[in-house]
Each structure stands twice: as C-alpha cells, then as structure tokens.
Amino acid sequence: MRRILPPLLAVLLASALAGCGGGEEPTQAQTDTAASVTTPGAPAGPQRLILLDPGHNGANAQHTKEINKKVPDGRGTTKPCNTVGTSTNPGQDMITEHEFNFYVAQGVKTILEQNGVKVVMTRDNDTGWGPCVDVRGKQAGAIHADAEISIHADGAPAAAHGFHVIYPKPALNSAQGAPSMSLATYLRDGLSDQMLPTSTYIGKKGLIGRSDLAGLNWSTRPTAMIECGNMKNTQDATNMISDAGEARYSNGIATAILRWLRDNPPAALAAATSSSSRTKIHSTETAKPDTDSDSSSRSGSSSRSSSSGSSTGTTTRKHSSTTSSSTKPSTTKSTTKSTTSTPE
Ligand code: ZN
C-alpha cells in the first residue's frame, strides 16, 4: 500500500532518531543517525527559495512517445525529454526510482519549509509524466530560485555502492561555476554526516563534474544532482526501501541546503552569480563525464557497513504493486553504461 505521509513520517523518524530517547536499545543505524543530525536552523534575512527536482515521474513508462522526444541538452545537442529511471531489484519491498526520488524530495521540502525556506518542486506528484529535462533545468532561473537540487538514484552493477553528487562541468555561466561546486560539496558533506558512504564506482570523494545532463546545463542558478546510491546494490537498497533510510537522505540533503543558504546570504550569492547569462558553447566541450575515481575516499563507509541489512525497527512500508508493475526495471536501464548511468 502506498504511503501517504512520507514527509511527516520522515520528520517524525528523524526527531525520534535524533533524540534517541526511547526505552529500547538503539540499533547501529540509529546510533549512526543520532550522531549526525545538526540542523542549522532558518537562514537569516529575506526568505529563500529552493527548487527541488525529483527525477523522472510515475507515469513516464506509459508515455514513451512523449518522453522519448528529443530536447536541447544545453550544449548544442539533444537528448530524450525524460526517462523512466531505475528501481531496486524485484521483491516485496521493491521501490522504483521515481517513487524514491519523490519521497526523499518531499521529506526535504518539509524540513526546509519548517525552517522558513520556500520550496517549489518541478513536479508535485508521482503520477504524471515529465517535465522534460530542459524544462526542469530552466525552471530555477525562471522562478529566481537560490538553487536547484535534483534528486535521483542510480542503477549500476550490484557490487558498486554509495552516493555521488554531480555538478555541471565545464560551467556555462557563473552560477554553474563556484556556486554549484560549493552546493555539491555541501550536499556531499550533508549525506556523509548521515553516515552514508560515497560512491565506490564513480567520481572522487562523492563528487563529479559532468557535461551531459541537460537539467544541470540549462540552469542559470547554482545547481547539483544527487545520485543517492545504487538501487541495484543490497546495502544501498536497504537504506532506500525503509522510511528510516529515506529520512537519512532527506535529513542529509535538507541540512546541507540550510547550511549552504546560511553561508551564502543573498548579497553574496547575487555577487557570485551576477553574470549568469549563458555563455558561448565551445566546440571543445566534451559530452563525456569526468571519470575520476578514488576508492580511497570512502571515509565512513566501514562504520556504515556494520549496520547494513539491519532494520531500524521501524515499519518498512510496502509499495504499491500497481506502481511497481507499471515500470519494467529490468529493461529500463539496459542501454546505459555502468559508469555513466545517470539518465535524466
Ligand atoms: Zn534518475
């Protein structure tokens, strides 16, 4: 049965875990989470605005003609409007990526709003299709958001695990330069604080620059895309299929955004992004991602592994069979490469 109150539940769980005040012996996962929750609180000054972009959409699989339509990628070529996304492996608790992305985004939205930050979503439900990736990317500039954060999960070979955060590279405007790298770094640190391991299979210390993601390319505001983990990996999937696990992602992302807003007040951000008009696209720009890899960067992963597979004792929700069966995860990722497997 589909959950109906994921953000509230996520926040309640976060409070419960952070407080650690129950009479029961905390599990390892609870201990890990309790040590890491430090929310900076509401940003000072004028109200801030964040655009959250949960990747994909619930009915994309039923709108293949629409989502396969080519759209400008922001660097002179085209790519599909949108894709179906991936999923955890089939089973009782299988969760699709679009569903996971949406739940995590809703949890982030709830926490940000509780701290006085206005939030706009690129999609307000998980039952439609699209919007196209170029539309998502342009929206941050259109609404003058302080930043846009895209939330995804990856579908890599099963042995690979961990999260990574992607920033646009090379930058096409000033907002995509230092401000976006800063945002990506804050997001990486926020997730690391939740004892979530950085990627073993892509990027360097949980970060990577890429030029092939239209949502990032089209943004004229600071932007980053999070791949929360590998849905095909048992350890990552364990986090993704539980409410407590999803709360760790939501808390880590929301805390990172609040810290970033605090450290980038409006005047400073305006100065850093003042020349945010799109720059000339150079023919030397490559469509290939930065493929730096650093397996030694996974600080924190060893402690996390001890809690792998352990339930936090909370109710693991069952996903709608109709939603799960509407997508065919075994085929949706078949054409992607393992190290560049981030479809938009
Ligand atoms: Zn995705």
Short mmCIF file of C-alpha atoms in Angstrom, two decimals, residues 1-7 10 54 95-109 121 123 126 151 240 243 246 250 317-320 323:
data_model
loop_
_atom_site.label_atom_id
_atom_site.label_comp_id
_atom_site.label_asym_id
_atom_site.label_seq_id
_atom_site.Cartn_x
_atom_site.Cartn_y
_atom_site.Cartn_z
CA MET A 1 0.00 0.00 0.00
CA ARG A 2 1.37 3.36 -0.97
CA ARG A 3 2.45 5.57 1.85
CA ILE A 4 0.52 8.78 2.14
CA LEU A 5 2.53 10.74 4.69
CA PRO A 6 6.20 10.24 3.87
CA PRO A 7 7.44 13.75 4.74
CA ALA A 10 10.39 11.18 7.80
CA PRO A 54 12.73 14.72 -8.06
CA ILE A 95 10.83 0.68 -4.88
CA THR A 96 11.05 2.49 -8.18
CA GLU A 97 13.45 5.36 -8.58
CA HIS A 98 10.77 7.92 -9.42
CA GLU A 99 8.94 6.95 -6.25
CA PHE A 100 12.09 7.10 -4.10
CA ASN A 101 13.11 10.43 -5.58
CA PHE A 102 9.70 11.89 -4.87
CA TYR A 103 9.56 10.66 -1.27
CA VAL A 104 13.02 11.98 -0.48
CA ALA A 105 12.21 15.32 -2.10
CA GLN A 106 9.03 15.60 -0.08
CA GLY A 107 10.98 14.94 3.08
CA VAL A 108 13.49 17.65 2.13
CA LYS A 109 10.64 20.03 1.32
CA MET A 121 9.00 21.29 -6.94
CA ARG A 123 6.66 18.01 -10.19
CA ASP A 126 4.34 10.94 -8.79
CA ILE A 151 17.36 14.05 -6.60
CA MET A 240 16.24 3.22 0.17
CA ASP A 243 11.27 5.05 5.88
CA GLU A 246 14.79 7.67 3.30
CA SER A 250 16.10 13.78 3.35
CA ARG A 317 6.37 0.25 4.02
CA LYS A 318 5.07 -1.82 1.21
CA HIS A 319 4.99 -0.19 -2.15
CA SER A 320 2.06 -0.15 -4.42
CA THR A 323 3.10 1.43 -9.29
#
